[in-house]
Amino acid sequence: MMNFSKYLRFAVVGACALASCKGGPPTATKPGKYSSTTGLEYNTEDGMRVADYKGIPEGPGLIFIEGGRTVLGSQEEDVTMTHDNIERTVTIASFYMDEAEVANIHWLEYLHYARKDSSEEFYQSALPDTTVWARELSFNDPYVDYYLRYPGFRYFPVVGVSWLQANDYCTWRTAKVNERLASEGDEDGGSTKKKGGLFGKKNKGGDAAEGTEGDGKTKISIENGNTLPNYRLPTEAEWEYAAQALIGTQEPGNENQENKRIYPWDGRQVRNPYGKGMGTFLANFKRGRGDYAGIAGSLNDGAMITEYIYAYPPNDYGLYNMAGNVNEWVQDIYRPLSFEDVEDLNPFRRNGYLDPSEKYDKKGYQSLIDDHVRVYKGGSWRDVAYWLSPGTRRFMAEDSATAAIGFRCAMINAGSNK
């Protein structure tokens, strides 16, 4: 009877608190002192812990990509006759994406901590394959030694990285960023030291404050809201949607998508039609047979190989080099009919579901498709303009690497539909 009275009293108090609240209904950042369903008080000795939360912390290097409805698929004539990306309407949830490709300096930072914190075996597995520059009938030998490590190439995109290595990098980056948030305090999303969130002191009873472990060290958990979601490779649909950047063509208040793009910029050409840069290329790609940069004294895209990751104008989301420079790995395994198999909300092709690899005669050399080939997108310094269109797609074995494929990371927009 006594326990029932106690809970009844909590419920009455909670209900009164809710009824008298002038700030509106509870939200993720303002859940209130009491539960809106039971009236029980949070953060008491017996109550549920509800950590302070001010929103998702800011992830270094990320740009917010507002999601929505779009038409994915090839906007160019299918000159390869693969018919593997037919137009279809889908909806993509909002997410975050790196504003630029992961660069050599970022990978060297990864190698630094891999050598410091991991086994020699893992460090060796993280090394890019610099021999991707070597060609039997071309003198690219200096790039084998200098491209990754020479300071002048610091902010050129890392290449020679397989899909598997790119995934390992995403895992490391997640852990390292969240470790930094835990050690420095999260000014944007989590509790501060004074509030007892990330660095709270033990209470008088000896229990660790919310956000800490029993020994006073920071406890990193999803419930505390003091961490970022996982960095990861973008899905093919996310990548293509971000490359289209049709938000730049949309009229306010108009729900119809009346303009489309062949490339991540307006117009049907690959040159800048405006201002002082008129006539220059908007991406780093191969102009034609033997023409990678233009002529001396009048270089056009100006890049014989890769280029500075912030070169060329960004698209309307603020993303650099979503066409050209290097192709980019995405999460999806490759299947030619993904466009008709996957769902129309956040479409994604994963391993082991529909269209089994046994249908493809890889052993008989009639196919290159299995469950270990991944899609890459975007075109590169070594590709012609056809591959710059966001809807084009190719694939390669997940443990392979070339001098024309890099990557960038993405992240879910946790806790919001906007």
CSV table of N, CA, C and O in Angstrom, one decimal, residues 10-113:
chain,number,residue,atom,x,y,z
A,10,PHE,N,4.0,10.2,-7.3
A,10,PHE,CA,4.8,10.6,-8.4
A,10,PHE,C,4.0,10.9,-9.6
A,10,PHE,O,4.3,11.9,-10.4
A,11,ALA,N,3.0,10.1,-9.9
A,11,ALA,CA,2.2,10.3,-11.1
A,11,ALA,C,1.4,11.6,-11.0
A,11,ALA,O,1.4,12.3,-12.0
A,12,VAL,N,0.9,11.9,-9.8
A,12,VAL,CA,0.1,13.2,-9.7
A,12,VAL,C,1.1,14.3,-9.9
A,12,VAL,O,0.7,15.3,-10.6
A,13,VAL,N,2.3,14.3,-9.3
A,13,VAL,CA,3.2,15.4,-9.4
A,13,VAL,C,3.6,15.5,-10.8
A,13,VAL,O,3.7,16.6,-11.4
A,14,GLY,N,3.9,14.4,-11.5
A,14,GLY,CA,4.3,14.4,-12.9
A,14,GLY,C,3.2,15.0,-13.8
A,14,GLY,O,3.5,15.8,-14.6
A,15,ALA,N,2.0,14.5,-13.6
A,15,ALA,CA,0.9,15.0,-14.4
A,15,ALA,C,0.7,16.5,-14.2
A,15,ALA,O,0.4,17.3,-15.1
A,16,CYS,N,0.8,17.0,-12.9
A,16,CYS,CA,0.7,18.4,-12.6
A,16,CYS,C,1.7,19.2,-13.3
A,16,CYS,O,1.5,20.3,-13.9
A,17,ALA,N,3.0,18.6,-13.3
A,17,ALA,CA,4.1,19.3,-13.9
A,17,ALA,C,3.9,19.4,-15.4
A,17,ALA,O,4.1,20.5,-16.0
A,18,LEU,N,3.4,18.3,-16.0
A,18,LEU,CA,3.1,18.4,-17.4
A,18,LEU,C,2.0,19.3,-17.8
A,18,LEU,O,2.0,20.1,-18.8
A,19,ALA,N,0.9,19.3,-17.0
A,19,ALA,CA,-0.2,20.2,-17.2
A,19,ALA,C,0.1,21.7,-17.1
A,19,ALA,O,-0.4,22.5,-17.8
A,20,SER,N,1.1,22.0,-16.2
A,20,SER,CA,1.4,23.4,-16.0
A,20,SER,C,2.6,23.8,-16.8
A,20,SER,O,3.0,25.0,-16.8
A,21,CYS,N,3.1,22.9,-17.7
A,21,CYS,CA,4.2,23.3,-18.5
A,21,CYS,C,3.8,24.2,-19.6
A,21,CYS,O,2.9,23.9,-20.3
A,22,LYS,N,4.5,25.3,-19.7
A,22,LYS,CA,4.2,26.3,-20.7
A,22,LYS,C,5.1,26.2,-21.9
A,22,LYS,O,4.9,27.0,-22.9
A,23,GLY,N,6.0,25.3,-21.9
A,23,GLY,CA,7.0,25.2,-23.0
A,23,GLY,C,6.5,24.3,-24.1
A,23,GLY,O,7.3,24.0,-25.0
A,24,GLY,N,5.3,23.8,-24.0
A,24,GLY,CA,4.9,22.8,-25.0
A,24,GLY,C,5.2,21.4,-24.7
A,24,GLY,O,5.7,21.1,-23.6
A,25,PRO,N,4.9,20.5,-25.6
A,25,PRO,CA,5.2,19.0,-25.3
A,25,PRO,C,6.7,18.8,-25.2
A,25,PRO,O,7.5,19.5,-25.7
A,26,PRO,N,7.1,17.6,-24.6
A,26,PRO,CA,8.5,17.3,-24.4
A,26,PRO,C,9.1,17.0,-25.7
A,26,PRO,O,8.5,16.6,-26.7
A,27,THR,N,10.4,17.3,-25.8
A,27,THR,CA,11.2,17.0,-27.0
A,27,THR,C,12.5,16.3,-26.6
A,27,THR,O,12.8,16.1,-25.4
A,28,ALA,N,13.3,15.9,-27.6
A,28,ALA,CA,14.5,15.2,-27.3
A,28,ALA,C,15.5,16.0,-26.5
A,28,ALA,O,16.2,15.5,-25.6
A,29,THR,N,15.5,17.3,-26.8
A,29,THR,CA,16.5,18.2,-26.0
A,29,THR,C,15.9,18.7,-24.8
A,29,THR,O,16.6,19.2,-23.9
A,30,LYS,N,14.5,18.7,-24.6
A,30,LYS,CA,13.8,19.2,-23.4
A,30,LYS,C,12.8,18.1,-23.0
A,30,LYS,O,11.6,18.3,-23.1
A,31,PRO,N,13.3,17.0,-22.5
A,31,PRO,CA,12.4,15.9,-22.1
A,31,PRO,C,11.6,16.2,-20.8
A,31,PRO,O,10.6,15.5,-20.6
A,32,GLY,N,11.9,17.2,-20.1
A,32,GLY,CA,11.3,17.5,-18.9
A,32,GLY,C,11.8,16.7,-17.7
A,32,GLY,O,12.7,15.9,-17.9
A,33,LYS,N,11.3,17.0,-16.5
A,33,LYS,CA,11.8,16.4,-15.3
A,33,LYS,C,11.1,15.1,-15.1
A,33,LYS,O,11.6,14.2,-14.4
A,34,TYR,N,9.9,14.9,-15.6
A,34,TYR,CA,9.0,13.8,-15.4
A,34,TYR,C,8.6,13.1,-16.7
A,34,TYR,O,8.5,13.7,-17.7
A,35,SER,N,8.4,11.8,-16.6
A,35,SER,CA,7.9,11.0,-17.7
A,35,SER,C,6.6,11.5,-18.2
A,35,SER,O,5.7,11.7,-17.3
A,36,SER,N,6.3,11.6,-19.5
A,36,SER,CA,5.0,12.1,-20.0
A,36,SER,C,4.0,10.9,-20.0
A,36,SER,O,2.9,11.1,-20.3
A,37,THR,N,4.5,9.7,-19.7
A,37,THR,CA,3.5,8.6,-19.8
A,37,THR,C,3.3,8.0,-18.4
A,37,THR,O,2.2,7.5,-18.1
A,38,THR,N,4.3,8.0,-17.5
A,38,THR,CA,4.1,7.5,-16.1
A,38,THR,C,4.1,8.5,-15.1
A,38,THR,O,3.6,8.3,-14.0
A,39,GLY,N,4.6,9.7,-15.4
A,39,GLY,CA,4.7,10.7,-14.4
A,39,GLY,C,5.9,10.5,-13.4
A,39,GLY,O,6.1,11.4,-12.5
A,40,LEU,N,6.6,9.5,-13.6
A,40,LEU,CA,7.8,9.2,-12.7
A,40,LEU,C,8.9,10.2,-13.0
A,40,LEU,O,9.1,10.6,-14.2
A,41,GLU,N,9.6,10.5,-12.0
A,41,GLU,CA,10.7,11.5,-12.1
A,41,GLU,C,11.9,10.9,-12.6
A,41,GLU,O,12.3,9.8,-12.2
A,42,TYR,N,12.6,11.6,-13.6
A,42,TYR,CA,13.9,11.1,-14.1
A,42,TYR,C,15.0,11.5,-13.2
A,42,TYR,O,14.9,12.4,-12.4
A,43,ASN,N,16.1,10.8,-13.4
A,43,ASN,CA,17.4,11.1,-12.7
A,43,ASN,C,17.3,11.1,-11.2
A,43,ASN,O,18.0,11.9,-10.6
A,44,THR,N,16.5,10.3,-10.6
A,44,THR,CA,16.5,10.1,-9.2
A,44,THR,C,17.2,8.8,-8.9
A,44,THR,O,17.7,8.1,-9.8
A,45,GLU,N,17.3,8.5,-7.6
A,45,GLU,CA,18.0,7.3,-7.2
A,45,GLU,C,17.4,6.0,-7.9
A,45,GLU,O,18.1,5.1,-8.3
A,46,ASP,N,16.1,6.0,-8.0
A,46,ASP,CA,15.4,4.8,-8.6
A,46,ASP,C,15.0,5.1,-10.0
A,46,ASP,O,14.5,4.2,-10.7
A,47,GLY,N,15.0,6.4,-10.4
A,47,GLY,CA,14.5,6.8,-11.7
A,47,GLY,C,15.4,6.5,-12.9
A,47,GLY,O,16.6,6.2,-12.7
A,48,MET,N,14.8,6.5,-14.1
A,48,MET,CA,15.6,6.3,-15.3
A,48,MET,C,16.5,7.5,-15.5
A,48,MET,O,16.2,8.7,-15.3
A,49,ARG,N,17.8,7.2,-15.9
A,49,ARG,CA,18.7,8.3,-16.3
A,49,ARG,C,18.4,8.8,-17.6
A,49,ARG,O,18.2,8.1,-18.6
A,50,VAL,N,18.2,10.1,-17.7
A,50,VAL,CA,18.0,10.8,-19.0
A,50,VAL,C,19.1,11.9,-19.1
A,50,VAL,O,19.0,12.9,-18.4
A,51,ALA,N,20.0,11.6,-20.0
A,51,ALA,CA,21.2,12.5,-20.1
A,51,ALA,C,20.8,13.8,-20.8
A,51,ALA,O,19.9,13.9,-21.6
A,52,ASP,N,21.6,14.9,-20.5
A,52,ASP,CA,21.4,16.1,-21.2
A,52,ASP,C,21.8,15.9,-22.6
A,52,ASP,O,22.7,15.2,-23.0
A,53,TYR,N,21.0,16.5,-23.5
A,53,TYR,CA,21.2,16.3,-25.0
A,53,TYR,C,20.9,17.6,-25.7
A,53,TYR,O,19.8,18.2,-25.5
A,54,LYS,N,21.8,18.1,-26.5
A,54,LYS,CA,21.6,19.4,-27.2
A,54,LYS,C,21.5,19.2,-28.7
A,54,LYS,O,21.5,20.1,-29.5
A,55,GLY,N,21.6,17.9,-29.1
A,55,GLY,CA,21.6,17.6,-30.6
A,55,GLY,C,22.8,16.9,-30.9
A,55,GLY,O,23.8,16.8,-30.1
A,56,ILE,N,22.9,16.4,-32.1
A,56,ILE,CA,24.0,15.6,-32.6
A,56,ILE,C,25.2,16.5,-32.6
A,56,ILE,O,25.2,17.6,-33.1
A,57,PRO,N,26.4,16.0,-32.1
A,57,PRO,CA,27.6,16.8,-32.1
A,57,PRO,C,28.0,17.0,-33.6
A,57,PRO,O,27.6,16.3,-34.5
A,58,GLU,N,28.8,18.0,-33.8
A,58,GLU,CA,29.3,18.4,-35.1
A,58,GLU,C,30.4,17.4,-35.5
A,58,GLU,O,31.4,17.3,-34.8
A,59,GLY,N,30.3,16.8,-36.6
A,59,GLY,CA,31.3,15.9,-37.1
A,59,GLY,C,32.3,16.6,-38.0
A,59,GLY,O,31.9,17.3,-39.0
A,60,PRO,N,33.6,16.5,-37.7
A,60,PRO,CA,34.6,17.2,-38.5
A,60,PRO,C,34.5,16.8,-40.0
A,60,PRO,O,34.4,15.6,-40.4
A,61,GLY,N,34.5,17.8,-40.8
A,61,GLY,CA,34.6,17.6,-42.3
A,61,GLY,C,33.2,17.3,-43.0
A,61,GLY,O,33.2,17.2,-44.2
A,62,LEU,N,32.1,17.3,-42.2
A,62,LEU,CA,30.9,16.8,-42.8
A,62,LEU,C,30.0,18.0,-43.2
A,62,LEU,O,30.0,19.1,-42.6
A,63,ILE,N,29.2,17.8,-44.3
A,63,ILE,CA,28.2,18.7,-44.8
A,63,ILE,C,26.9,18.1,-44.6
A,63,ILE,O,26.7,16.9,-45.0
A,64,PHE,N,25.9,18.8,-44.2
A,64,PHE,CA,24.5,18.3,-44.1
A,64,PHE,C,23.9,18.2,-45.5
A,64,PHE,O,23.9,19.2,-46.2
A,65,ILE,N,23.3,17.1,-45.8
A,65,ILE,CA,22.6,16.8,-47.1
A,65,ILE,C,21.1,16.6,-46.8
A,65,ILE,O,20.7,15.6,-46.2
A,66,GLU,N,20.3,17.6,-47.1
A,66,GLU,CA,18.9,17.5,-46.9
A,66,GLU,C,18.3,16.5,-47.8
A,66,GLU,O,18.5,16.6,-49.1
A,67,GLY,N,17.6,15.5,-47.3
A,67,GLY,CA,17.1,14.5,-48.1
A,67,GLY,C,15.8,14.9,-48.8
A,67,GLY,O,15.3,16.0,-48.6
A,68,GLY,N,15.2,14.0,-49.5
A,68,GLY,CA,13.9,14.2,-50.2
A,68,GLY,C,13.7,13.2,-51.4
A,68,GLY,O,14.4,12.2,-51.5
A,69,ARG,N,12.7,13.5,-52.1
A,69,ARG,CA,12.4,12.7,-53.3
A,69,ARG,C,13.3,13.1,-54.5
A,69,ARG,O,13.6,14.3,-54.7
A,70,THR,N,13.7,12.1,-55.3
A,70,THR,CA,14.5,12.4,-56.4
A,70,THR,C,14.3,11.3,-57.4
A,70,THR,O,13.7,10.2,-57.1
A,71,VAL,N,14.8,11.5,-58.6
A,71,VAL,CA,14.8,10.4,-59.7
A,71,VAL,C,16.3,10.0,-59.8
A,71,VAL,O,17.1,10.8,-60.3
A,72,LEU,N,16.6,8.8,-59.4
A,72,LEU,CA,17.9,8.3,-59.6
A,72,LEU,C,18.0,7.6,-61.0
A,72,LEU,O,17.0,7.2,-61.5
A,73,GLY,N,19.2,7.4,-61.5
A,73,GLY,CA,19.4,6.7,-62.7
A,73,GLY,C,20.2,7.5,-63.7
A,73,GLY,O,20.4,8.7,-63.5
A,74,SER,N,20.6,6.9,-64.8
A,74,SER,CA,21.5,7.6,-65.7
A,74,SER,C,20.8,8.7,-66.5
A,74,SER,O,19.7,8.5,-67.0
A,75,GLN,N,21.4,9.8,-66.5
A,75,GLN,CA,20.8,11.0,-67.3
A,75,GLN,C,21.5,11.1,-68.7
A,75,GLN,O,21.1,11.9,-69.5
A,76,GLU,N,22.5,10.2,-68.9
A,76,GLU,CA,23.2,10.2,-70.2
A,76,GLU,C,22.7,9.0,-71.0
A,76,GLU,O,22.1,8.0,-70.5
A,77,GLU,N,23.0,9.0,-72.3
A,77,GLU,CA,22.7,7.9,-73.2
A,77,GLU,C,23.6,6.7,-72.7
A,77,GLU,O,24.8,6.9,-72.4
A,78,ASP,N,23.1,5.6,-72.6
A,78,ASP,CA,23.8,4.4,-72.1
A,78,ASP,C,24.7,3.8,-73.1
A,78,ASP,O,24.4,2.8,-73.7
A,79,VAL,N,25.8,4.5,-73.3
A,79,VAL,CA,26.7,4.1,-74.4
A,79,VAL,C,27.4,2.7,-74.2
A,79,VAL,O,27.8,2.1,-75.1
A,80,THR,N,27.4,2.3,-72.9
A,80,THR,CA,28.0,1.0,-72.6
A,80,THR,C,27.0,-0.1,-72.8
A,80,THR,O,27.4,-1.3,-72.6
A,81,MET,N,25.8,0.2,-73.0
A,81,MET,CA,24.7,-0.8,-73.1
A,81,MET,C,24.5,-1.7,-72.0
A,81,MET,O,24.2,-2.9,-72.1
A,82,THR,N,24.8,-1.2,-70.8
A,82,THR,CA,24.6,-2.1,-69.6
A,82,THR,C,23.2,-2.0,-69.0
A,82,THR,O,22.8,-3.0,-68.4
A,83,HIS,N,22.5,-0.9,-69.2
A,83,HIS,CA,21.2,-0.8,-68.7
A,83,HIS,C,21.0,-1.2,-67.3
A,83,HIS,O,20.1,-1.8,-66.9
A,84,ASP,N,22.0,-0.7,-66.5
A,84,ASP,CA,22.0,-1.2,-65.1
A,84,ASP,C,21.7,-0.1,-64.1
A,84,ASP,O,21.8,-0.2,-62.9
A,85,ASN,N,21.2,1.1,-64.6
A,85,ASN,CA,20.7,2.1,-63.7
A,85,ASN,C,19.6,2.9,-64.3
A,85,ASN,O,19.7,4.1,-64.6
A,86,ILE,N,18.5,2.2,-64.5
A,86,ILE,CA,17.3,2.8,-65.2
A,86,ILE,C,16.7,3.8,-64.2
A,86,ILE,O,16.7,3.6,-63.0
A,87,GLU,N,16.1,4.9,-64.7
A,87,GLU,CA,15.5,5.9,-63.9
A,87,GLU,C,14.4,5.4,-63.1
A,87,GLU,O,13.5,4.6,-63.6
A,88,ARG,N,14.3,5.8,-61.8
A,88,ARG,CA,13.2,5.5,-60.9
A,88,ARG,C,13.2,6.5,-59.8
A,88,ARG,O,14.2,7.1,-59.4
A,89,THR,N,12.0,6.7,-59.2
A,89,THR,CA,11.8,7.7,-58.2
A,89,THR,C,12.0,7.0,-56.8
A,89,THR,O,11.4,6.0,-56.5
A,90,VAL,N,12.8,7.7,-56.0
A,90,VAL,CA,13.1,7.2,-54.6
A,90,VAL,C,13.1,8.4,-53.7
A,90,VAL,O,13.0,9.5,-54.1
A,91,THR,N,13.1,8.0,-52.4
A,91,THR,CA,13.3,9.1,-51.4
A,91,THR,C,14.5,8.7,-50.5
A,91,THR,O,14.7,7.6,-50.1
A,92,ILE,N,15.3,9.7,-50.3
A,92,ILE,CA,16.6,9.5,-49.5
A,92,ILE,C,16.4,10.4,-48.2
A,92,ILE,O,16.1,11.6,-48.3
A,93,ALA,N,16.7,9.7,-47.1
A,93,ALA,CA,16.6,10.5,-45.8
A,93,ALA,C,17.9,11.4,-45.7
A,93,ALA,O,18.9,11.1,-46.3
A,94,SER,N,17.7,12.5,-45.0
A,94,SER,CA,18.8,13.4,-44.8
A,94,SER,C,20.0,12.7,-44.1
A,94,SER,O,19.9,11.8,-43.3
A,95,PHE,N,21.2,13.1,-44.5
A,95,PHE,CA,22.4,12.5,-44.0
A,95,PHE,C,23.5,13.5,-44.0
A,95,PHE,O,23.4,14.7,-44.5
A,96,TYR,N,24.7,13.1,-43.6
A,96,TYR,CA,25.9,14.0,-43.7
A,96,TYR,C,26.9,13.3,-44.6
A,96,TYR,O,27.0,12.1,-44.7
A,97,MET,N,27.7,14.1,-45.3
A,97,MET,CA,28.8,13.6,-46.1
A,97,MET,C,30.0,14.5,-46.1
A,97,MET,O,29.9,15.7,-45.9
A,98,ASP,N,31.2,13.9,-46.2
A,98,ASP,CA,32.4,14.7,-46.2
A,98,ASP,C,32.4,15.7,-47.4
A,98,ASP,O,32.0,15.3,-48.5
A,99,GLU,N,32.8,16.9,-47.1
A,99,GLU,CA,32.7,17.9,-48.1
A,99,GLU,C,33.8,17.7,-49.2
A,99,GLU,O,33.6,18.2,-50.3
A,100,ALA,N,34.8,16.9,-48.9
A,100,ALA,CA,35.8,16.6,-49.9
A,100,ALA,C,36.3,15.1,-49.7
A,100,ALA,O,36.0,14.5,-48.7
A,101,GLU,N,37.0,14.7,-50.7
A,101,GLU,CA,37.6,13.3,-50.6
A,101,GLU,C,38.6,13.2,-49.5
A,101,GLU,O,39.3,14.1,-49.1
A,102,VAL,N,38.7,12.0,-48.9
A,102,VAL,CA,39.7,11.7,-47.9
A,102,VAL,C,41.1,11.9,-48.6
A,102,VAL,O,41.3,11.3,-49.7
A,103,ALA,N,42.0,12.7,-48.0
A,103,ALA,CA,43.2,13.0,-48.6
A,103,ALA,C,44.4,12.2,-48.0
A,103,ALA,O,44.3,11.5,-47.0
A,104,ASN,N,45.5,12.4,-48.7
A,104,ASN,CA,46.7,11.7,-48.2
A,104,ASN,C,47.1,12.0,-46.8
A,104,ASN,O,47.5,11.1,-46.0
A,105,ILE,N,47.0,13.3,-46.4
A,105,ILE,CA,47.3,13.6,-45.0
A,105,ILE,C,46.4,12.9,-44.0
A,105,ILE,O,46.8,12.6,-42.9
A,106,HIS,N,45.1,12.8,-44.4
A,106,HIS,CA,44.2,12.1,-43.5
A,106,HIS,C,44.6,10.6,-43.4
A,106,HIS,O,44.5,10.0,-42.3
A,107,TRP,N,45.0,10.0,-44.5
A,107,TRP,CA,45.4,8.6,-44.4
A,107,TRP,C,46.7,8.4,-43.6
A,107,TRP,O,46.9,7.5,-42.9
A,108,LEU,N,47.6,9.4,-43.8
A,108,LEU,CA,48.9,9.3,-43.0
A,108,LEU,C,48.6,9.5,-41.5
A,108,LEU,O,49.3,8.8,-40.7
A,109,GLU,N,47.6,10.3,-41.2
A,109,GLU,CA,47.2,10.4,-39.8
A,109,GLU,C,46.7,9.0,-39.3
A,109,GLU,O,47.0,8.6,-38.2
A,110,TYR,N,45.9,8.4,-40.1
A,110,TYR,CA,45.4,7.0,-39.8
A,110,TYR,C,46.5,6.0,-39.6
A,110,TYR,O,46.5,5.3,-38.6
A,111,LEU,N,47.5,6.1,-40.5
A,111,LEU,CA,48.6,5.2,-40.3
A,111,LEU,C,49.4,5.5,-39.1
A,111,LEU,O,49.9,4.6,-38.4
A,112,HIS,N,49.5,6.8,-38.7
A,112,HIS,CA,50.3,7.1,-37.5
A,112,HIS,C,49.6,6.5,-36.3
A,112,HIS,O,50.3,5.9,-35.4
A,113,TYR,N,48.3,6.5,-36.2
A,113,TYR,CA,47.6,6.0,-35.0
A,113,TYR,C,47.5,4.4,-35.1
A,113,TYR,O,47.5,3.7,-34.1
